[in-house]
Amino acid sequence: MTGTSLPTTDELRERALAALSRVGVTPEDGSDFHARTPITGEDLFGLAAAGEADAEEAVAAAHEAFLTWRTTPAPRRGELVRRLGELLREHKSDLADLITIEAGKIRSEALGEVQEMIDICDFALGLSRQLYGRTIASERPGHRLAETWHPLGVVGVISAFNFPAAVWSWNTAVALACGDTVVWKPSELTPLISLACDRLVARAAGDVGAPRDVHRLLLGDRAVGERLVDDPRVALVSATGSTRMGREVGPRVAARFGRSLLELGGNNAAVVTPSADLDLTVQGVVFAAAGTAGQRCTTLRRLIVHRDIADTLVERLTAAYRKLPIGNPFDETTLVGPLISPKALDGMQGALDRVQAQGGKVLVGGNRRLAGQAPEAAYAEPVIIRVGEQNDVVREETFAPILYVMTYDTLDEAIALHNDVPQGLSSSIFTRDQQEAELFLSSAGSDCGIANVNIGTSGAEIGGAFGGEKETGGGRESGSDSWKAYMRSATNTINYSSELALAQNVSFL
Ligand code: NAD
């Protein structure tokens, strides 16, 4: 599997089966849908989807498991995520294989995704001893006021194809440490990696004596996800995917007074100021815009460059883009793998046509690649396109490697342009001027959930909270105090005096 030549579907099928078998999974034959690889664009094998009865059984079992799991001391719950982390380390290469085969990620990014899963298990293990509540000064003598945190219930995790395992692990490792149980509906485009992850949790649970049903998997399309969305036993629906999906899921969960945590589309931008270190900027921009073939929620989609340096920067970026190796994601030299599907390629072409019709000018890229070798696959050259300020397409998320370049004269103008999109996930500024950096990070600067300086928009670490504002959905996952979304708090007032004192000096009786 080297060079520009692609592996065959048979080779990929064998590689997937070998990885699954090492993890302990034998996929059951089914005909409801197919596991597929974007590397050749062909089907790997048929699988069965979960029906209504399967969903009912899985949620009931996860709910039953919750009733014991919630009373298991949190540090003991941490032992489950520690064991899961060990198994992830052991099977890092197998899991990365499955991610590459199903999502098309290049090898180093697939390994990086598994590393992120290991990291969040470490984080959740520590968290299991740090689910702190506050003690609050009471206004009444002989009283103590405290905040305690309790497990929430069953967490329904609905995930997207592009981070087919890491996003699940952010939710699952933290939810399990918090005392919740999980029912997972992964993307229908990435069933194999989810079978592997589910198996590893089951193995970890068996090893530490936790109930098997702390984690259940439901394969299938959005209809399966909708069952989780509507089930009142699912206390929290954590849904990652397009804004379209979130627009449907959010109100449905709210209608039954459930909780939702939405991680939706981004339309991320970087501002490049005249003082920026251009070597660093070029590296940061190319990885953020072309990495993962433009299929990260945090992919850099808009570059807002000061007019004085625009030509120089664009020249350097286009030169770097011309050298990007595109092709077999298993080849160590490849930097850009396939798009997930021909439909994604159509979406990319459609966006390019519309931007050009509105005066945009393609500077580099945009051609389809490897169509002769793999007619069902979708390989595309990442594109840089120069646009004017007024361009509707720029305000949409197109899940493909398109970088729109626009220019600005004042930083206020750049920040206004930056924030003038419906999404609010990730952002960055490249500058060596501290005032500019601080302004960008201030309340008058970027309106995103992630704001960086001298680093691209993608590639967050698990220790911080991850998520975005506006149409990105407002959810926060992973590190910092995101765990609070997976628990419920109770305020306790304890009277240890022998007087009944009412708050606010109210007298009664
Ligand atoms: P998608 O919205 O098509 O699907 C995501 C998941 O939602 C899938 O499992 C799908 O089956 C399910 N789903 C879709 N409609 C549903 C409904 N009505 N009810 C219940 N479930 C439903 O997204 P995708 O194409 O797999 O992923 C790409 C999108 O995800 C991009 O917009 C990207 O920005 C976003 N994303 C966001 C984050 C984040 O953290 N903000 C992370 C990864 C991906």
XYZ file of C-alpha atoms and ligand atoms in Angstrom:
553
model
C 0.000 0.000 0.000
C 2.629 2.581 -0.920
C 3.130 5.338 -3.469
C 0.215 6.984 -5.195
C -1.403 3.656 -5.975
C -4.412 2.841 -3.854
C -4.985 -0.409 -2.006
C -7.766 -2.602 -3.346
C -11.062 -2.954 -1.534
C -10.205 -6.605 -0.856
C -6.940 -5.584 0.824
C -8.775 -3.000 2.912
C -11.479 -5.492 3.866
C -8.819 -7.942 5.049
C -7.003 -5.252 6.967
C -10.246 -4.153 8.652
C -11.197 -7.712 9.570
C -7.732 -8.365 10.989
C -7.886 -5.227 13.141
C -11.400 -6.084 14.327
C -10.403 -9.617 15.147
C -7.424 -8.463 17.252
C -9.807 -6.221 19.201
C -12.215 -9.148 19.610
C -14.964 -8.290 17.107
C -16.453 -10.547 14.430
C -18.883 -8.347 12.524
C -22.270 -9.968 12.109
C -23.499 -10.209 8.541
C -26.438 -8.007 7.725
C -28.094 -6.298 4.819
C -29.443 -3.077 6.314
C -26.431 -0.973 5.369
C -22.795 -1.320 4.347
C -19.503 -0.489 5.957
C -17.719 1.417 3.230
C -14.260 2.818 2.632
C -13.701 6.244 1.083
C -10.240 5.055 0.006
C -11.769 3.175 -2.938
C -15.334 4.352 -2.439
C -16.508 0.750 -2.323
C -18.479 -1.346 0.150
C -16.615 -3.555 2.607
C -19.438 -5.655 4.012
C -23.086 -5.580 4.973
C -24.241 -4.938 8.527
C -27.484 -5.058 10.457
C -28.971 -1.847 11.831
C -30.636 -1.615 15.224
C -34.411 -1.802 15.073
C -36.938 -0.304 17.440
C -36.827 -3.343 19.762
C -32.997 -3.216 19.874
C -33.059 0.454 20.822
C -35.672 -0.193 23.498
C -33.641 -3.060 24.936
C -30.362 -1.109 24.881
C -31.787 1.952 26.623
C -33.570 -0.210 29.205
C -30.354 -2.138 29.900
C -28.268 1.043 30.144
C -30.851 2.522 32.496
C -30.788 -0.584 34.670
C -26.979 -0.471 34.751
C -27.148 3.195 35.723
C -29.027 2.314 38.912
C -25.978 0.438 40.218
C -23.285 2.459 38.454
C -24.429 5.742 40.043
C -23.764 4.361 43.533
C -20.361 2.920 42.642
C -17.780 5.271 44.224
C -16.414 7.618 41.590
C -12.735 6.588 42.038
C -13.834 2.990 41.377
C -15.653 4.136 38.269
C -12.349 5.692 37.312
C -10.828 2.202 37.229
C -13.038 1.403 34.244
C -11.738 4.336 32.224
C -8.191 3.548 33.288
C -8.593 -0.002 31.943
C -10.210 1.352 28.782
C -7.190 3.636 28.311
C -4.860 0.649 28.656
C -6.784 -1.284 26.017
C -6.758 1.747 23.710
C -2.969 1.906 24.066
C -2.693 -1.808 23.291
C -4.890 -1.510 20.183
C -3.801 1.940 19.046
C -2.642 0.724 15.653
C -5.757 -1.436 15.068
C -8.079 1.434 15.870
C -6.093 3.816 13.686
C -6.369 1.300 10.830
C -10.146 1.264 11.158
C -10.307 5.071 11.279
C -8.216 5.325 8.118
C -10.235 2.663 6.342
C -13.628 4.142 7.213
C -13.000 7.882 7.480
C -10.010 8.144 5.113
C -7.750 9.926 7.624
C -4.031 9.833 6.947
C -2.126 7.505 9.246
C -0.626 10.141 11.572
C -3.996 11.836 12.072
C -5.712 8.488 12.716
C -3.056 7.656 15.318
C -3.542 11.151 16.726
C -7.258 10.504 17.071
C -6.580 7.366 19.121
C -4.021 9.265 21.205
C -6.740 11.780 21.989
C -8.909 8.898 23.240
C -6.106 7.691 25.483
C -5.586 11.222 26.790
C -9.249 11.675 27.697
C -9.212 8.373 29.591
C -6.283 9.691 31.642
C -8.187 12.922 32.194
C -11.394 11.108 33.220
C -9.446 8.879 35.603
C -8.153 11.980 37.407
C -11.590 13.532 37.230
C -13.071 10.546 39.041
C -11.303 11.855 42.158
C -12.123 15.497 41.525
C -15.888 15.846 41.113
C -15.775 18.785 43.468
C -18.722 20.737 44.759
C -18.468 24.081 46.537
C -19.192 24.957 50.135
C -21.052 28.255 50.232
C -21.141 30.692 53.151
C -24.607 30.485 54.689
C -26.352 33.658 55.848
C -27.818 31.737 58.805
C -25.938 30.795 61.989
C -25.447 27.055 62.517
C -26.084 26.275 58.876
C -23.951 24.817 56.148
C -24.685 25.372 52.468
C -23.123 22.956 49.996
C -23.317 21.966 46.384
C -23.133 18.263 45.540
C -22.854 16.627 42.145
C -24.710 13.479 41.163
C -24.792 11.207 38.132
C -27.402 12.199 35.569
C -28.598 8.983 33.911
C -28.269 7.463 30.463
C -26.305 9.617 28.030
C -27.214 9.182 24.363
C -24.161 9.916 22.241
C -24.791 10.663 18.562
C -21.575 11.183 16.639
C -20.324 12.340 13.242
C -18.152 10.515 10.719
C -15.144 12.805 10.809
C -14.051 12.093 14.382
C -15.623 8.667 14.507
C -14.000 7.614 17.784
C -12.452 10.606 19.592
C -15.726 12.473 20.060
C -17.315 9.302 21.406
C -14.422 8.914 23.865
C -14.696 12.514 25.101
C -18.298 11.811 25.980
C -17.941 8.263 27.173
C -14.852 8.493 29.378
C -16.220 11.567 31.148
C -19.806 10.223 31.382
C -18.618 6.910 32.865
C -16.440 8.658 35.443
C -19.408 10.865 36.320
C -21.544 7.781 37.009
C -23.652 7.840 33.845
C -24.143 5.027 31.375
C -23.911 5.508 27.609
C -25.874 4.422 24.546
C -23.949 5.322 21.387
C -25.361 5.911 17.914
C -22.277 6.466 15.746
C -22.290 7.787 12.203
C -23.653 5.256 9.738
C -20.483 5.957 7.740
C -18.170 4.602 10.451
C -19.683 1.479 12.021
C -16.503 -0.622 12.268
C -14.520 1.664 14.554
C -17.589 1.893 16.788
C -17.884 -1.902 16.987
C -14.229 -1.963 18.064
C -14.678 0.769 20.706
C -17.800 -0.876 22.113
C -15.929 -4.171 22.384
C -13.063 -2.503 24.242
C -15.432 -0.937 26.781
C -17.063 -4.347 27.275
C -13.635 -5.914 27.811
C -12.638 -3.158 30.235
C -15.931 -3.550 32.115
C -15.380 -7.310 32.368
C -11.816 -6.789 33.612
C -12.787 -4.400 36.418
C -16.145 -5.955 37.306
C -18.340 -3.117 36.024
C -21.765 -3.896 34.512
C -21.553 -4.730 30.773
C -24.462 -2.426 30.073
C -22.674 0.735 31.200
C -22.118 1.069 27.443
C -24.310 -0.004 24.556
C -23.986 0.497 20.822
C -26.773 1.011 18.309
C -25.748 0.939 14.660
C -27.875 2.601 12.041
C -28.932 5.863 10.482
C -30.648 8.930 11.889
C -33.852 6.976 12.640
C -31.889 5.148 15.350
C -30.587 8.485 16.654
C -34.133 9.814 16.765
C -35.112 7.028 19.167
C -32.485 8.282 21.626
C -33.608 11.846 21.063
C -37.208 11.033 21.978
C -36.630 8.566 24.825
C -37.328 10.171 28.227
C -34.937 7.708 29.893
C -32.077 9.352 28.007
C -31.235 12.184 30.364
C -28.666 13.863 28.114
C -28.371 13.699 24.338
C -24.858 14.670 23.308
C -25.060 15.153 19.554
C -22.162 15.991 17.271
C -22.758 16.732 13.613
C -24.115 19.296 11.218
C -26.094 22.345 12.267
C -28.992 20.849 10.295
C -28.936 17.849 12.609
C -28.711 20.044 15.734
C -31.661 22.128 14.585
C -33.750 18.942 14.615
C -32.309 17.340 17.739
C -32.187 20.394 20.069
C -35.916 21.300 20.036
C -37.013 17.637 20.192
C -34.973 16.965 23.310
C -36.077 20.279 24.840
C -39.741 19.401 24.161
C -39.444 16.555 26.669
C -37.319 18.694 29.032
C -34.265 16.522 28.390
C -30.794 17.998 28.262
C -28.835 18.301 25.060
C -25.214 19.068 24.397
C -24.768 20.180 20.797
C -21.451 20.206 18.936
C -22.313 21.396 15.440
C -20.787 22.912 12.331
C -18.017 25.485 12.306
C -16.883 28.127 9.839
C -13.528 28.951 11.285
C -11.312 31.871 10.393
C -7.797 33.132 11.007
C -6.761 36.770 10.947
C -3.206 37.393 9.717
C -1.775 40.767 10.671
C 1.222 42.563 9.135
C 3.504 41.589 12.038
C 2.808 37.840 11.700
C 5.682 35.374 11.422
C 4.924 34.142 7.918
C 6.859 30.849 8.177
C 4.773 29.863 11.163
C 1.594 31.220 9.568
C 2.056 29.198 6.384
C 2.568 25.975 8.346
C -0.380 26.680 10.648
C -2.709 27.629 7.812
C -1.865 24.682 5.551
C -2.419 22.127 8.314
C -5.631 23.772 9.518
C -7.107 24.263 6.036
C -5.952 21.225 4.063
C -5.371 18.696 6.870
C -7.990 15.953 7.242
C -8.971 16.929 3.666
C -10.844 19.895 5.142
C -13.162 17.586 7.081
C -12.701 18.815 10.645
C -15.331 20.868 12.409
C -12.390 23.153 13.236
C -10.973 23.251 9.695
C -9.774 26.704 8.700
C -12.209 27.916 6.033
C -11.657 31.703 5.945
C -8.353 33.545 5.906
C -8.617 37.257 6.674
C -5.296 38.825 5.692
C -4.038 42.379 6.001
C -3.948 43.945 2.538
C -0.206 44.765 2.794
C 0.853 41.134 3.156
C -1.926 39.376 1.258
C -0.017 38.835 -2.002
C 3.112 37.527 -0.255
C 1.182 35.167 1.994
C -1.071 33.893 -0.789
C 1.964 33.227 -2.999
C 3.572 31.142 -0.255
C 0.361 29.276 0.493
C -0.339 28.437 -3.136
C 3.235 27.151 -3.504
C 2.743 24.903 -0.458
C -0.637 23.690 -1.753
C 0.897 22.690 -5.116
C 3.217 20.299 -3.275
C 0.579 18.597 -1.097
C 0.722 14.808 -1.655
C -2.842 13.568 -2.216
C -3.825 9.923 -2.255
C -3.598 6.709 -0.271
C -3.980 7.714 3.398
C -1.969 4.658 4.483
C 1.059 5.983 2.571
C 3.284 7.784 5.117
C 4.030 10.569 2.626
C 0.384 11.386 1.904
C -0.954 14.535 3.555
C -4.410 14.689 1.986
C -6.641 11.623 1.866
C -10.057 11.211 0.264
C -13.256 13.081 0.963
C -15.800 10.903 2.680
C -18.017 10.450 -0.404
C -18.741 11.596 -3.956
C -21.612 13.598 -2.442
C -19.031 15.599 -0.464
C -17.132 16.214 -3.708
C -20.340 17.446 -5.354
C -20.877 19.773 -2.400
C -17.337 21.109 -2.813
C -17.787 21.657 -6.550
C -21.162 23.303 -5.976
C -19.675 25.750 -3.471
C -16.786 26.563 -5.823
C -19.193 27.200 -8.712
C -21.316 29.505 -6.597
C -18.351 31.455 -5.202
C -16.926 31.917 -8.677
C -20.307 33.080 -9.965
C -20.106 35.780 -7.247
C -16.663 36.902 -8.411
C -14.381 34.513 -6.484
C -11.105 33.579 -8.173
C -9.544 30.131 -7.705
C -5.809 30.542 -7.017
C -4.838 26.903 -6.689
C -6.406 23.444 -6.595
C -9.913 22.201 -7.167
C -9.219 19.321 -9.551
C -10.451 15.841 -8.898
C -7.679 13.270 -8.470
C -7.367 9.493 -8.886
C -10.738 9.181 -10.640
C -9.179 6.693 -13.074
C -7.978 4.392 -10.300
C -10.962 4.767 -7.988
C -14.034 6.065 -9.827
C -16.258 5.623 -6.753
C -13.871 7.524 -4.465
C -13.592 11.302 -4.050
C -10.048 12.690 -4.004
C -9.740 16.438 -4.526
C -6.990 19.036 -4.540
C -7.449 21.478 -1.664
C -8.436 24.895 -2.984
C -7.506 28.472 -2.192
C -9.968 30.974 -3.603
C -9.887 34.742 -3.324
C -13.245 36.328 -2.590
C -14.666 39.809 -2.132
C -16.286 40.811 1.155
C -19.812 40.131 -0.067
C -20.064 36.436 -0.675
C -22.886 34.352 0.777
C -21.171 30.991 0.261
C -18.365 32.058 2.588
C -20.872 32.234 5.418
C -21.755 28.535 5.031
C -19.795 25.505 6.164
C -18.824 23.390 3.145
C -17.256 20.228 4.549
C -14.341 20.112 2.108
C -10.862 21.681 1.763
C -11.779 25.144 0.499
C -9.950 28.147 1.921
C -11.511 31.550 1.185
C -9.075 34.464 1.287
C -10.237 37.992 1.997
C -8.335 41.145 2.873
C -8.742 43.865 5.490
C -7.266 47.268 6.357
C -7.984 47.744 10.074
C -8.136 45.143 12.846
C -11.667 46.245 13.777
C -12.703 45.519 10.222
C -10.983 42.103 10.368
C -12.758 41.172 13.613
C -16.118 42.284 12.209
C -15.540 40.135 9.106
C -14.389 37.284 11.314
C -17.558 37.303 13.437
C -19.933 37.874 10.538
C -20.929 34.215 10.122
C -23.675 32.197 11.832
C -21.229 29.675 13.325
C -18.839 30.241 16.252
C -16.506 27.313 16.799
C -12.796 28.058 16.359
C -10.655 31.052 15.466
C -7.100 32.299 15.450
C -4.912 35.307 14.948
C -1.367 35.244 13.622
C 0.481 38.251 14.970
C 3.577 39.297 16.920
C 1.814 42.375 18.246
C 0.580 41.786 21.783
C -2.107 44.455 21.557
C -3.590 42.825 18.484
C -3.489 39.379 20.089
C -5.129 40.558 23.294
C -7.820 42.483 21.424
C -8.640 39.363 19.406
C -8.979 37.324 22.617
C -10.989 40.023 24.428
C -14.770 40.317 24.688
C -14.622 42.678 21.718
C -12.708 40.121 19.664
C -13.461 36.639 18.404
C -16.952 35.403 19.295
C -15.955 31.726 19.116
C -15.663 29.003 21.756
C -12.013 28.538 20.769
C -9.698 31.500 20.137
C -5.993 30.909 19.459
C -2.870 32.969 18.900
C -0.147 31.913 16.444
C -1.589 28.472 15.953
C -4.257 27.236 13.553
C -7.926 26.705 14.286
C -7.753 22.906 14.480
C -6.027 20.386 16.720
C -7.348 21.188 20.195
C -5.977 19.458 23.293
C -8.354 17.463 25.497
C -7.520 19.449 28.657
C -9.525 22.479 27.507
C -13.283 22.639 27.037
C -14.207 22.091 23.404
C -17.200 23.634 21.671
C -18.590 26.727 20.050
C -21.205 29.435 20.067
C -24.100 30.506 17.826
C -25.076 27.813 15.301
C -22.253 25.605 16.573
C -24.678 24.810 19.384
C -23.125 26.134 22.616
C -22.029 22.737 23.983
C -18.739 22.138 25.784
C -17.060 18.732 25.900
C -13.808 17.144 26.933
C -11.679 18.984 29.509
C -11.934 21.844 31.991
C -15.317 21.721 33.765
C -17.265 20.235 30.825
C -18.012 17.283 33.128
C -20.723 19.362 34.763
C -22.922 18.787 31.696
C -22.903 15.062 32.541
C -24.028 15.498 36.151
C -26.791 17.209 38.057
C -26.047 19.434 41.001
C -28.014 19.687 44.229
C -27.785 22.537 46.704
C -27.889 21.230 50.263
C -28.746 23.366 53.296
C -27.865 21.641 56.554
C -29.076 23.118 59.821
C -26.864 21.942 62.657
C -28.248 24.421 65.197
C -31.327 23.869 67.302
C -33.122 26.936 65.864
C -35.198 27.052 62.719
C -34.016 30.240 61.045
C -35.668 31.175 57.784
C -33.689 32.739 54.962
C -34.007 36.478 54.356
C -35.077 36.871 58.024
C -38.632 35.785 57.215
C -40.657 35.118 60.346
C -43.408 32.535 60.340
C -45.121 30.883 63.317
P -24.475 14.684 10.204
O -25.228 15.805 10.835
O -24.866 14.262 8.846
O -24.592 13.366 11.134
C -24.112 13.347 12.457
C -24.833 12.269 13.241
O -26.190 12.668 13.484
C -24.937 10.917 12.529
O -24.756 9.889 13.469
C -26.354 10.931 11.992
O -26.896 9.632 11.783
C -27.091 11.640 13.104
N -28.337 12.335 12.739
C -28.558 13.092 11.648
N -29.796 13.627 11.709
C -30.338 13.211 12.886
C -31.595 13.437 13.531
N -32.534 14.187 12.965
N -31.810 12.851 14.724
C -30.857 12.094 15.319
N -29.666 11.833 14.742
C -29.419 12.401 13.546
O -22.918 15.080 10.256
P -21.665 14.384 9.547
O -21.730 14.633 8.077
O -21.505 13.002 10.030
O -20.450 15.215 10.188
C -20.012 16.452 9.710
C -20.606 17.597 10.482
O -20.359 17.428 11.879
C -19.964 18.931 10.133
O -20.970 19.911 10.103
C -18.994 19.176 11.273
O -18.660 20.527 11.471
C -19.768 18.615 12.416
N -18.902 18.264 13.525
C -18.910 19.082 14.621
C -18.054 18.819 15.681
C -18.026 19.718 16.882
O -17.481 19.303 17.900
N -18.568 20.925 16.835
C -17.204 17.706 15.643
C -17.234 16.877 14.521
C -18.098 17.180 13.465
